[in-house]
Tab-separated table of C-alpha atoms (C1' of nucleotides) in Angstrom:
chain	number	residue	atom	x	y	z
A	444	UNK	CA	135.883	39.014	-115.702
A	445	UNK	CA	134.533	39.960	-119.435
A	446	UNK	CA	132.779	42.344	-120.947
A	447	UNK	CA	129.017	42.668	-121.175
A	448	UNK	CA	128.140	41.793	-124.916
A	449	UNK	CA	126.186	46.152	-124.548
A	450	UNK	CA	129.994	46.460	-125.443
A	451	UNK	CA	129.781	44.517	-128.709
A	452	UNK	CA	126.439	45.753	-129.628
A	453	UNK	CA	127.671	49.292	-128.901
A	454	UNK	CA	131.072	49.379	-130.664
A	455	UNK	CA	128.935	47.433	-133.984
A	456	UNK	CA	126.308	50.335	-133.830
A	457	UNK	CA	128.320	53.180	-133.605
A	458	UNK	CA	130.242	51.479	-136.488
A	459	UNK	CA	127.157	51.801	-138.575
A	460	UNK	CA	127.098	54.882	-137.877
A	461	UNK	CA	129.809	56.131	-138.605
A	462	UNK	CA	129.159	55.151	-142.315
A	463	UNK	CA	126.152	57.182	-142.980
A	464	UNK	CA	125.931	60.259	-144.873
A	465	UNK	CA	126.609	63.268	-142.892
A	466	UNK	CA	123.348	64.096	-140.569
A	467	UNK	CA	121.527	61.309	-140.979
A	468	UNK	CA	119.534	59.326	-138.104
A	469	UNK	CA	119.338	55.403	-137.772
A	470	UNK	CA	116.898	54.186	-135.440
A	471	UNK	CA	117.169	51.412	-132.676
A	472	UNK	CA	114.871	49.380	-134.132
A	473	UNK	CA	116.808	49.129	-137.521
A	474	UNK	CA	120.270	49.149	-135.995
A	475	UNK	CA	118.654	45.887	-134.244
A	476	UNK	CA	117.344	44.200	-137.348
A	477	UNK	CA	120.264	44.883	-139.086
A	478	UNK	CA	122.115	43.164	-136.248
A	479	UNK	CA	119.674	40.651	-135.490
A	480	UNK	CA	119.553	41.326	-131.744
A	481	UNK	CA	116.820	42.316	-129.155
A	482	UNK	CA	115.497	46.278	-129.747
A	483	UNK	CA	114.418	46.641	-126.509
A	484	UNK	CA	117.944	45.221	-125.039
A	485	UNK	CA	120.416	47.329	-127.464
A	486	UNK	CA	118.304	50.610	-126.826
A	487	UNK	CA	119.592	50.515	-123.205
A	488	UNK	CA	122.873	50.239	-124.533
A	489	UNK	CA	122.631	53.185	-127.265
A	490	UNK	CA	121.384	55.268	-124.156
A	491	UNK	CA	124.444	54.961	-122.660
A	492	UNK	CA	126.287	56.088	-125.584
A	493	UNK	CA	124.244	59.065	-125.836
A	494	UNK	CA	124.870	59.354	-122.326
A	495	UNK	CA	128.443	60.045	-122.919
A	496	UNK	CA	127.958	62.453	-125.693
A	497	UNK	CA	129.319	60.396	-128.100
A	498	UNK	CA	126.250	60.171	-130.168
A	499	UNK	CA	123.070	62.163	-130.551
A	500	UNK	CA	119.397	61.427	-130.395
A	501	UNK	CA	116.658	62.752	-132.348
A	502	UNK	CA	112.268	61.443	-131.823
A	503	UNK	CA	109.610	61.074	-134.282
A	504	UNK	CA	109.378	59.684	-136.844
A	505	UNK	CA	112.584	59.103	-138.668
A	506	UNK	CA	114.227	59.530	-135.679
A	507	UNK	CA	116.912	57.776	-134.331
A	508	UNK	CA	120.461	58.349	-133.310
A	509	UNK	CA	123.915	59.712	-135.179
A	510	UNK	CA	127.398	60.359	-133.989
A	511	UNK	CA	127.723	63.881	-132.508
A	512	UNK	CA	131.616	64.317	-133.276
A	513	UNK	CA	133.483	63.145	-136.077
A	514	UNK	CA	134.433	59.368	-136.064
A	515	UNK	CA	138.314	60.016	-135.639
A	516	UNK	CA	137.027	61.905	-132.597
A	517	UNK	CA	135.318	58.616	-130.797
A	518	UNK	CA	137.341	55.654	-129.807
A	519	UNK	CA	137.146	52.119	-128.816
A	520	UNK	CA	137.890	53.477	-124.948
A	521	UNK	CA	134.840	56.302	-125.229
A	522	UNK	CA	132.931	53.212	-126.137
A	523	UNK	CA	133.682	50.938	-123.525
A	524	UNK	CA	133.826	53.610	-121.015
A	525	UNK	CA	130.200	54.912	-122.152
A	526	UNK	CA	128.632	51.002	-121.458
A	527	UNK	CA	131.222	49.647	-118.462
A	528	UNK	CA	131.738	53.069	-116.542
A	529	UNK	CA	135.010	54.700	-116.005
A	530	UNK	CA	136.100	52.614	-113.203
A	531	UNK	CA	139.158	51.024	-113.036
A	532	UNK	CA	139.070	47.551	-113.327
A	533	UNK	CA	140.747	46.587	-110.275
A	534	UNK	CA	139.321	47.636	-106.611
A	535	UNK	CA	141.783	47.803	-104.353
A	536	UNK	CA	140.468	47.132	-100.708
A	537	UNK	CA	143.405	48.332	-98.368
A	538	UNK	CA	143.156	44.959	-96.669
A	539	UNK	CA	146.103	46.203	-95.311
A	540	UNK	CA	145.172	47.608	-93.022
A	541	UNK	CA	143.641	44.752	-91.674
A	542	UNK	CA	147.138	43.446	-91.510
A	543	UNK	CA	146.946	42.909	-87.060
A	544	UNK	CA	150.670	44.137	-86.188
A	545	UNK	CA	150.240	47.592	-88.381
A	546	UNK	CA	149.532	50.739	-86.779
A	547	UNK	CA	145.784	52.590	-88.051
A	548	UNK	CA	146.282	54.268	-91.337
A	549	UNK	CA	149.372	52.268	-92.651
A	550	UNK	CA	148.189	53.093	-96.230
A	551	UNK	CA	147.403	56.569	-96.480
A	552	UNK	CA	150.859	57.385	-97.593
A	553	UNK	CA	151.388	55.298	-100.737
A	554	UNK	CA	148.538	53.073	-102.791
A	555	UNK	CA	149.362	49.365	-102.229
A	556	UNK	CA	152.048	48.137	-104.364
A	557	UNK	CA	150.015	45.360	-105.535
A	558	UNK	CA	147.365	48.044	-106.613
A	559	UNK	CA	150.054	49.655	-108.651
A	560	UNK	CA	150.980	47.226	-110.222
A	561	UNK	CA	147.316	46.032	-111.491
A	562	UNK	CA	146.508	49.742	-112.064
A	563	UNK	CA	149.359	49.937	-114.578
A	564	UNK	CA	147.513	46.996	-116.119
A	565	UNK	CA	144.412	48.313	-116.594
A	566	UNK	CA	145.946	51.809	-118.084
A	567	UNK	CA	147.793	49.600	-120.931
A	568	UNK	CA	144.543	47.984	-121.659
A	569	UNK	CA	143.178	51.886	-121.747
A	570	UNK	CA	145.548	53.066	-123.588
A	571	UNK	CA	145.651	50.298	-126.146
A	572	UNK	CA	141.651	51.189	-126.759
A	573	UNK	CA	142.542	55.062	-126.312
A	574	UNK	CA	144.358	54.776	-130.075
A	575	UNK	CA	141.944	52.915	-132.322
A	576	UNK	CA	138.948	55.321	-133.408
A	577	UNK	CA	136.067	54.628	-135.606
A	578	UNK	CA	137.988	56.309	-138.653
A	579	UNK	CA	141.010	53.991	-138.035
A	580	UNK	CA	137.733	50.983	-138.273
A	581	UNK	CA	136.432	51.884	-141.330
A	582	UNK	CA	139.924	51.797	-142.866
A	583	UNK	CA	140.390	48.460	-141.280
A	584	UNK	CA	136.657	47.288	-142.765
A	585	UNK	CA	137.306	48.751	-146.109
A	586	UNK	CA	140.017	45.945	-146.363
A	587	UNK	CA	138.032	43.470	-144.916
A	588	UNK	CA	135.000	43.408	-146.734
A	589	UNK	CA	134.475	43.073	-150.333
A	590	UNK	CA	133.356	45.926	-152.077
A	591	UNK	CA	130.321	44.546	-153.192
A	592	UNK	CA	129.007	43.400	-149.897
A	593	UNK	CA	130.128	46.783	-148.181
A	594	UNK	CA	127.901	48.232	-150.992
A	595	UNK	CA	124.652	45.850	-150.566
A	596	UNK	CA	125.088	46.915	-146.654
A	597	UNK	CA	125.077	50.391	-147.540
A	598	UNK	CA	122.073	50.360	-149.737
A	599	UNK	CA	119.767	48.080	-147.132
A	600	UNK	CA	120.715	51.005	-144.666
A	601	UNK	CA	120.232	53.643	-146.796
A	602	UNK	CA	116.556	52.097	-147.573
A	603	UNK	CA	115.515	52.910	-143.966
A	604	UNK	CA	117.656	55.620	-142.437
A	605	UNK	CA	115.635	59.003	-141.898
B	452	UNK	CA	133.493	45.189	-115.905
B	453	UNK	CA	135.373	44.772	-112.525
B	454	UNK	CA	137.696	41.877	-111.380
B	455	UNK	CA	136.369	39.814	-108.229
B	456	UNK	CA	137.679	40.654	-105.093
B	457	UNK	CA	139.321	37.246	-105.198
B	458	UNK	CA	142.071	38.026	-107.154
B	459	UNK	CA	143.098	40.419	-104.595
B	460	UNK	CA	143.405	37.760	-102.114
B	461	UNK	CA	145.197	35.689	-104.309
B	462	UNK	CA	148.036	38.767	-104.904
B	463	UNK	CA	148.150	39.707	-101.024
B	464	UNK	CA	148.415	36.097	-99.936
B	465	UNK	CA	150.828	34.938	-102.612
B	466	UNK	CA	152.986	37.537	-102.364
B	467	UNK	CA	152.966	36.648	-98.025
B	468	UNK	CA	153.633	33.501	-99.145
B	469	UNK	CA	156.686	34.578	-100.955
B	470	UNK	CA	158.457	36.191	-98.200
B	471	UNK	CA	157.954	32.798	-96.346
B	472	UNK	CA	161.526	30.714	-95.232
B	473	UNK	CA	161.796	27.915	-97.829
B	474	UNK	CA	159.458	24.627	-97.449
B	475	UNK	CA	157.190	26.083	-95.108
B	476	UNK	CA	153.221	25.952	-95.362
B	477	UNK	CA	150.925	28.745	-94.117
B	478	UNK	CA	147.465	27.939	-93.357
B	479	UNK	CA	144.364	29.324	-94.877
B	480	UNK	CA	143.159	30.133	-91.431
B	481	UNK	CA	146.329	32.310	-90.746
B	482	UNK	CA	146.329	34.211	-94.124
B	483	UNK	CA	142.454	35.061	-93.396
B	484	UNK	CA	143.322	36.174	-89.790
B	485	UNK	CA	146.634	37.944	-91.146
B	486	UNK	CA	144.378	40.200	-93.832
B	487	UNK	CA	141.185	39.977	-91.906
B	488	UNK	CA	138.804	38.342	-94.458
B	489	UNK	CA	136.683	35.482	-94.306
B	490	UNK	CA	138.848	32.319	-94.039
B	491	UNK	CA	135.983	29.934	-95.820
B	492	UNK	CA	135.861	32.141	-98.820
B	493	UNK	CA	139.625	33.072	-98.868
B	494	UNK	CA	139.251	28.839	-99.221
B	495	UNK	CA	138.093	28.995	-102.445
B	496	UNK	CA	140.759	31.904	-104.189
B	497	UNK	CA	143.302	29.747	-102.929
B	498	UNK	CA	141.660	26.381	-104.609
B	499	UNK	CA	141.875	28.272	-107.774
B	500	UNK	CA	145.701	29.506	-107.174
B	501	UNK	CA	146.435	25.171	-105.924
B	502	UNK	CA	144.561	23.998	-108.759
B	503	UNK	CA	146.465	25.834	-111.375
B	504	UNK	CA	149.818	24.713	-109.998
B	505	UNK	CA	151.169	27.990	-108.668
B	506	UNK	CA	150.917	26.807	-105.084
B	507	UNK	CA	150.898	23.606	-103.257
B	508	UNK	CA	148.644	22.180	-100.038
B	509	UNK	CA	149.417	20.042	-97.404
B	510	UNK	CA	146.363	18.691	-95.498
B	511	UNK	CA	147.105	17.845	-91.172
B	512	UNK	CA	148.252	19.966	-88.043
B	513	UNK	CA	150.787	22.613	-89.523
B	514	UNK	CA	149.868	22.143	-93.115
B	515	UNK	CA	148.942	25.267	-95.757
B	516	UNK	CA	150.258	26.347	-98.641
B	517	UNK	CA	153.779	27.244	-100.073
B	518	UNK	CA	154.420	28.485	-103.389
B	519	UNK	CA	155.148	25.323	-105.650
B	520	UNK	CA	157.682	27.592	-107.856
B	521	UNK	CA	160.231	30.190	-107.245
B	522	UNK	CA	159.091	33.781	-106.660
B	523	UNK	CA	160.448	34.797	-109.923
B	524	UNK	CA	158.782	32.210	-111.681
B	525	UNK	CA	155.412	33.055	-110.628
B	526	UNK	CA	153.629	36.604	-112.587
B	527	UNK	CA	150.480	38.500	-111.966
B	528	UNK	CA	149.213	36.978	-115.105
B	529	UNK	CA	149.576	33.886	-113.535
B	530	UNK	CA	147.979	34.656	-110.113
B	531	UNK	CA	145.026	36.358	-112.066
B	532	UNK	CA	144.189	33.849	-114.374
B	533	UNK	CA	144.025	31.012	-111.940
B	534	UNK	CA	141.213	32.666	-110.511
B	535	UNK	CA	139.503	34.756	-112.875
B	536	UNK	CA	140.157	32.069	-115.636
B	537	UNK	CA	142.005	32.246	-118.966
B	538	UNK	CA	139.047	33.562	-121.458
B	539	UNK	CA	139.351	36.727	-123.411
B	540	UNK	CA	137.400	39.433	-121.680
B	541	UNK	CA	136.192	40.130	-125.189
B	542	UNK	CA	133.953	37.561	-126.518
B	543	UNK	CA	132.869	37.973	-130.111
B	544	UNK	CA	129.529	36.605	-130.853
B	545	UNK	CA	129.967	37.109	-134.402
B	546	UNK	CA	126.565	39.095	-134.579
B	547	UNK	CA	128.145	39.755	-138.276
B	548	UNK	CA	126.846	36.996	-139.182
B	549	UNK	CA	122.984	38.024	-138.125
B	550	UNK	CA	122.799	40.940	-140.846
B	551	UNK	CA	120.562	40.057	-143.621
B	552	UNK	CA	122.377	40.914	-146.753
B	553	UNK	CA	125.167	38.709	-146.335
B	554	UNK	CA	125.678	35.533	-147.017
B	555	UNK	CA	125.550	32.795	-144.696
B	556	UNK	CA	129.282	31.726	-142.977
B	557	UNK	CA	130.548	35.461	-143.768
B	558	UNK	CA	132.169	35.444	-140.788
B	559	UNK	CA	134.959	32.227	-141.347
B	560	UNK	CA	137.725	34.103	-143.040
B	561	UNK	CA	138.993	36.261	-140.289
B	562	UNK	CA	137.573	37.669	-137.019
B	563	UNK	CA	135.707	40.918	-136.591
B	564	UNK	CA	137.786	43.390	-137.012
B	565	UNK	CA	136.088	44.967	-133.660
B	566	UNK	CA	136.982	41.595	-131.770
B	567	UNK	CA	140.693	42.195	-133.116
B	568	UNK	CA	140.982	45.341	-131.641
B	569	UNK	CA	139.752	44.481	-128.214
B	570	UNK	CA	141.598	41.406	-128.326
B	571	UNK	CA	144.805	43.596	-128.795
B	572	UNK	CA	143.989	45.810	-125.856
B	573	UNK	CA	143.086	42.312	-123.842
B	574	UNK	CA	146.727	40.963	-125.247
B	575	UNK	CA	148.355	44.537	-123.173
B	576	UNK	CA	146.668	43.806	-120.235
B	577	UNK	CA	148.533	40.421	-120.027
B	578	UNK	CA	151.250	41.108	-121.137
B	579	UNK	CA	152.064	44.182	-118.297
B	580	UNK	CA	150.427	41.494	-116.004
B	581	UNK	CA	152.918	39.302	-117.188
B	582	UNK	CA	155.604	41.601	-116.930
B	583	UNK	CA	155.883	41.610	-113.213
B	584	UNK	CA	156.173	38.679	-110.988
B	585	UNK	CA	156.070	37.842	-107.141
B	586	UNK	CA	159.711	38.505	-107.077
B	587	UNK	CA	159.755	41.887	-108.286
B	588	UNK	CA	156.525	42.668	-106.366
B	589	UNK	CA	158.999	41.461	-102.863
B	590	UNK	CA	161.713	43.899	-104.308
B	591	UNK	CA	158.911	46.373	-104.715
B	592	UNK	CA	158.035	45.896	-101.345
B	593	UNK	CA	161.219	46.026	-99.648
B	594	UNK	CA	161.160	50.187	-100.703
B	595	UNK	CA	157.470	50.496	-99.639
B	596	UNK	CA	157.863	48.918	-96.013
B	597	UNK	CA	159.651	50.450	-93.813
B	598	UNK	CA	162.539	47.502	-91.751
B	599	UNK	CA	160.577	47.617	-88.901
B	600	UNK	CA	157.457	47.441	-89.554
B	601	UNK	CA	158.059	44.235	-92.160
B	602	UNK	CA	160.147	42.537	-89.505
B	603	UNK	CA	156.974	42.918	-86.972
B	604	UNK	CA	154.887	41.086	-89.962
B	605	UNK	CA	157.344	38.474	-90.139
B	606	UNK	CA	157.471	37.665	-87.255
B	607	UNK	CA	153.853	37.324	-86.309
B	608	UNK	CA	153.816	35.001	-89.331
B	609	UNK	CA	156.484	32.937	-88.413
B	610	UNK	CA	155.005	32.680	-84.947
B	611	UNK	CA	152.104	30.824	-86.760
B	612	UNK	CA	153.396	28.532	-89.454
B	613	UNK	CA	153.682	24.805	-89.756
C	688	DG	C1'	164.497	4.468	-73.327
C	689	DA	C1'	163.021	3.351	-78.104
C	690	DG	C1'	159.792	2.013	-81.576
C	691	DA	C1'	155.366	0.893	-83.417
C	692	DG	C1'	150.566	1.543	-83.490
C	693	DA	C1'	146.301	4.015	-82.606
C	694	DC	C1'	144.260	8.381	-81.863
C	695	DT	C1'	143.407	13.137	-82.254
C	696	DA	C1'	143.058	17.494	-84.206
C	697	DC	C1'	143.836	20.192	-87.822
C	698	DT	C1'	144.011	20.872	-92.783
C	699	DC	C1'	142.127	21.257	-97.656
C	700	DG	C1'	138.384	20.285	-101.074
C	701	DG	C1'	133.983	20.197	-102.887
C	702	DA	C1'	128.922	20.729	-102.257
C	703	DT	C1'	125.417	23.944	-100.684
C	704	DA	C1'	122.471	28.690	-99.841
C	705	DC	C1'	122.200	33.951	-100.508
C	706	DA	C1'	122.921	38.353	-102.978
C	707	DG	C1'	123.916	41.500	-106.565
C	708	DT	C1'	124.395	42.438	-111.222
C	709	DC	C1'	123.605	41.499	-116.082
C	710	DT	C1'	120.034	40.384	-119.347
C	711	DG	C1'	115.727	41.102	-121.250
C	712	DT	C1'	111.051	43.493	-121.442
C	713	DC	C1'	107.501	46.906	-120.922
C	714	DC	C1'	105.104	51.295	-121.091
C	715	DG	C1'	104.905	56.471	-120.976
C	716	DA	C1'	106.662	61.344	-122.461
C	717	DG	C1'	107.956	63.874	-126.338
C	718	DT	C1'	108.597	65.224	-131.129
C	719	DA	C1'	108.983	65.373	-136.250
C	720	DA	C1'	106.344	64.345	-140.060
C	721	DA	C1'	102.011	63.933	-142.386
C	722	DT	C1'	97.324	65.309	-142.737
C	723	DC	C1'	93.512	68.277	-142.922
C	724	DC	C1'	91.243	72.620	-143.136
C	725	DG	C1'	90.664	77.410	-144.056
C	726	DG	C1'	92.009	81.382	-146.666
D	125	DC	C1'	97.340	76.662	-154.478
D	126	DC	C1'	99.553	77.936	-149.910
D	127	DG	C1'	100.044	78.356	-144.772
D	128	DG	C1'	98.975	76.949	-140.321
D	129	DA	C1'	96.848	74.138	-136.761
D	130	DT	C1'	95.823	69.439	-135.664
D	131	DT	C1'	96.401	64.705	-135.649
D	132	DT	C1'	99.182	60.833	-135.968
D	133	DA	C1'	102.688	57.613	-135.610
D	134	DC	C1'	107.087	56.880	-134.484
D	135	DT	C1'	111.043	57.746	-131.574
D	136	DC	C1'	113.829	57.714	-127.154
D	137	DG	C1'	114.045	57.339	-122.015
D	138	DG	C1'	113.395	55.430	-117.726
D	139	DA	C1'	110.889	51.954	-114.726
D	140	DC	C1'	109.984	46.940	-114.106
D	141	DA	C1'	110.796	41.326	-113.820
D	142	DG	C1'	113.877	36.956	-114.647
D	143	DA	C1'	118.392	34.514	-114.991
D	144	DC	C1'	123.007	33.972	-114.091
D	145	DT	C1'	127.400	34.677	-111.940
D	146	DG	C1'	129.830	36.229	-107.731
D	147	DT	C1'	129.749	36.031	-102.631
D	148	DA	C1'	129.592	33.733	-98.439
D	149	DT	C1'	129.117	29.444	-95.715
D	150	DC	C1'	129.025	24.652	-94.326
D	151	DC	C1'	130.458	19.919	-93.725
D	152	DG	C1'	133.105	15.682	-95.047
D	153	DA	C1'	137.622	13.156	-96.590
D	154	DG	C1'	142.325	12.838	-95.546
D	155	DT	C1'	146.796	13.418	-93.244
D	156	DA	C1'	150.673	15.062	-90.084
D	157	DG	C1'	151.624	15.208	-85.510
D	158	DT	C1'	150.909	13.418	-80.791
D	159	DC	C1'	150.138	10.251	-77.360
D	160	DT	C1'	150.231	5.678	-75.440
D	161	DC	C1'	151.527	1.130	-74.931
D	162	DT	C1'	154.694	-2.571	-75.444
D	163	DC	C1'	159.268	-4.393	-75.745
DNA sequence: GAGAGACTACTCGGATACAGTCTGTCCGAGTAAATCCGG
DNA sequence: CCGGATTTACTCGGACAGACTGTATCCGAGTAGTCTCTC
C-alpha cells in the first residue's frame, strides 16, 4: 500500500501556491516546469484539487489555478483526501459471515472487531494529517530554506505567474 | 490508497489461529473453508505471514500453521507488514531537486519537509497498529461473541485440525 | 505382537495467467487578454 | 484618442492508450501418517 506520487505533486503545488501574492494564478504548465514533472500528468492531479474546492481555476491566458481559502484553512488531509478519495483505508469484507456454523446476519449488530481496530488506525493517520496546514508549511520552509534561495524561487515564479 | 484484501485474511486467520490449543497446526484448506475464500490465494497471505516469522508450517497429513510466538507477542503492525511490506506509504521523490533555480544536491541536508509530515502521520498509523496485538484482539473478542456461538466455532475447528 | 520399511496422501511453496488500477497522453470547450476598427 | 467588437492564444477539463501491481490459479517438492511385511 502507498500513495500515488498525484499526492506529492499535489501537496508541492498547492505549496507554491500558497506563497503567491494574494489573487494571483499559476498555471499547470509552470507549476510543472518548476517541478520538472509531466504537464499533462500533474493537471489531472490539480483537477482533483479543484475538485475538492480547495483551489480555484481561472482560463485564458494567464490563467491558471490559486487557493480558494486561506492556507491555514487547507491541510495535508484535504490534500490527500482531494487525490486518494475519502475512503478509509481498510475494507472490511464481513467474511464473517462466511464463517459456516454462524447464523445469517451475525454482523449486523457490531462492525468486526478486527475492523475496529484497523479503523482506529487509519483515523490516527487522519488525524495526524488533519493538524498540519499549509500555513504551519511555510513556517516549517521558512526554516528550511535559506533566505536567498526562498527569494530566487520567488522571483522565477513571480516572472511567469498571471 | 486502499490496503489489499490480503491483510484481512492474514488478521481473521491469525487471530483463529490464536484461539487454537497449544502446538496445533491448522491447514490452509480449513482456514479458506472456515472464512469462505479461495484457499490457493489465502496460500499466498499466509506465505507472507510464514515468511516473516510470525507463523510456522508444517508440510504432510495434519500439517498447517500455528503461530510461531505467543499471542501477545504478535501486533497488527506485525501481521500488516508481513504482507503489505515494510515501506513508507509516503515515498519522496525529492522532485525538489527538479526546480531550476537551485543548485544541484539541494536536497542532502534534510528531507522535504512535506515527506516529514506524511512520514509522521505514516509513524501514527504504526504505532496504533502496533498498539494492539492478537492477544488483546482474543480479549476483544471474548465481549463481542457471545459463549455459544464461539464454542460452536471451536469446535468445528477442532473437529478439523492436525 | 512389535518394529522397520515402503507407500500414500496431504501439505506448503513458488511459478504462471488474468484483471483492475495507476501512469501518462491527447484533443476539444471555454475564456481572458490583445488586437483592430470605427467614431 | 477612446470604446467596443473581433480575433487570438492560452487555459482547464474530460476522454483515450500503455504499464504495472494486485488478484486468482496451477502444479511440483517434501513430509507426516498409514499400511504392510517380516521377525
Amino acid at each position: 500500500m502507498i500513495l500515488r506520487n498525484q499526492v506529492e505533486w499535489a501537496l508541492h503545488c498547492c505549496s507554491v501556491l500558497a506563497g503567491l501574492p494574494k489573487g494571483r494564478y499559476l498555471s499547470t504548465k509552470t507549476l510543472a516546469e518548476f517541478h520538472g514533472i509531466p504537464k499533462e500528468y500533474l493537471s489531472k492531479a490539480l483537477q482533483a484539487v479543484s475538485q475538492a474546492g480547495l483551489v480555484e481555476a481561472t482560463l485564458g491566458p494567464s490563467g491558471g489555478y490559486r487557493l480558494s481559502k486561506p492556507a491555514s484553512d487547507i491541510t495535508f488531509l484535504d490534500i490527500v483526501e482531494a487525490v486518494e478519495g475519502k475512503a478509509r483505508t481498510f475494507n472490511c469484507t464481513n467474511i464473517r459471515d462466511n464463517i459456516p456454523c454462524r447464523p445469517a446476519g451475525f454482523c449486523d449488530e457490531k462492525p468486526c472487531a478486527i475492523a475496529r481496530v484497523m479503523w482506529q488506525a487509519d483515523a490516527a493517520w487522519r488525524a495526524s494529517l488533519r493538524a498540519v496546514s499549509l500555513a504551519d508549511l511555510k513556517d516549517m520552509l521558512k526554516t528550511d530554506i535559506p533566505a536567498d534561495q526562498a527569494k530566487r524561487s520567488a522571483d522565477w515564479l513571480l516572472d511567469r505567474l498571471g
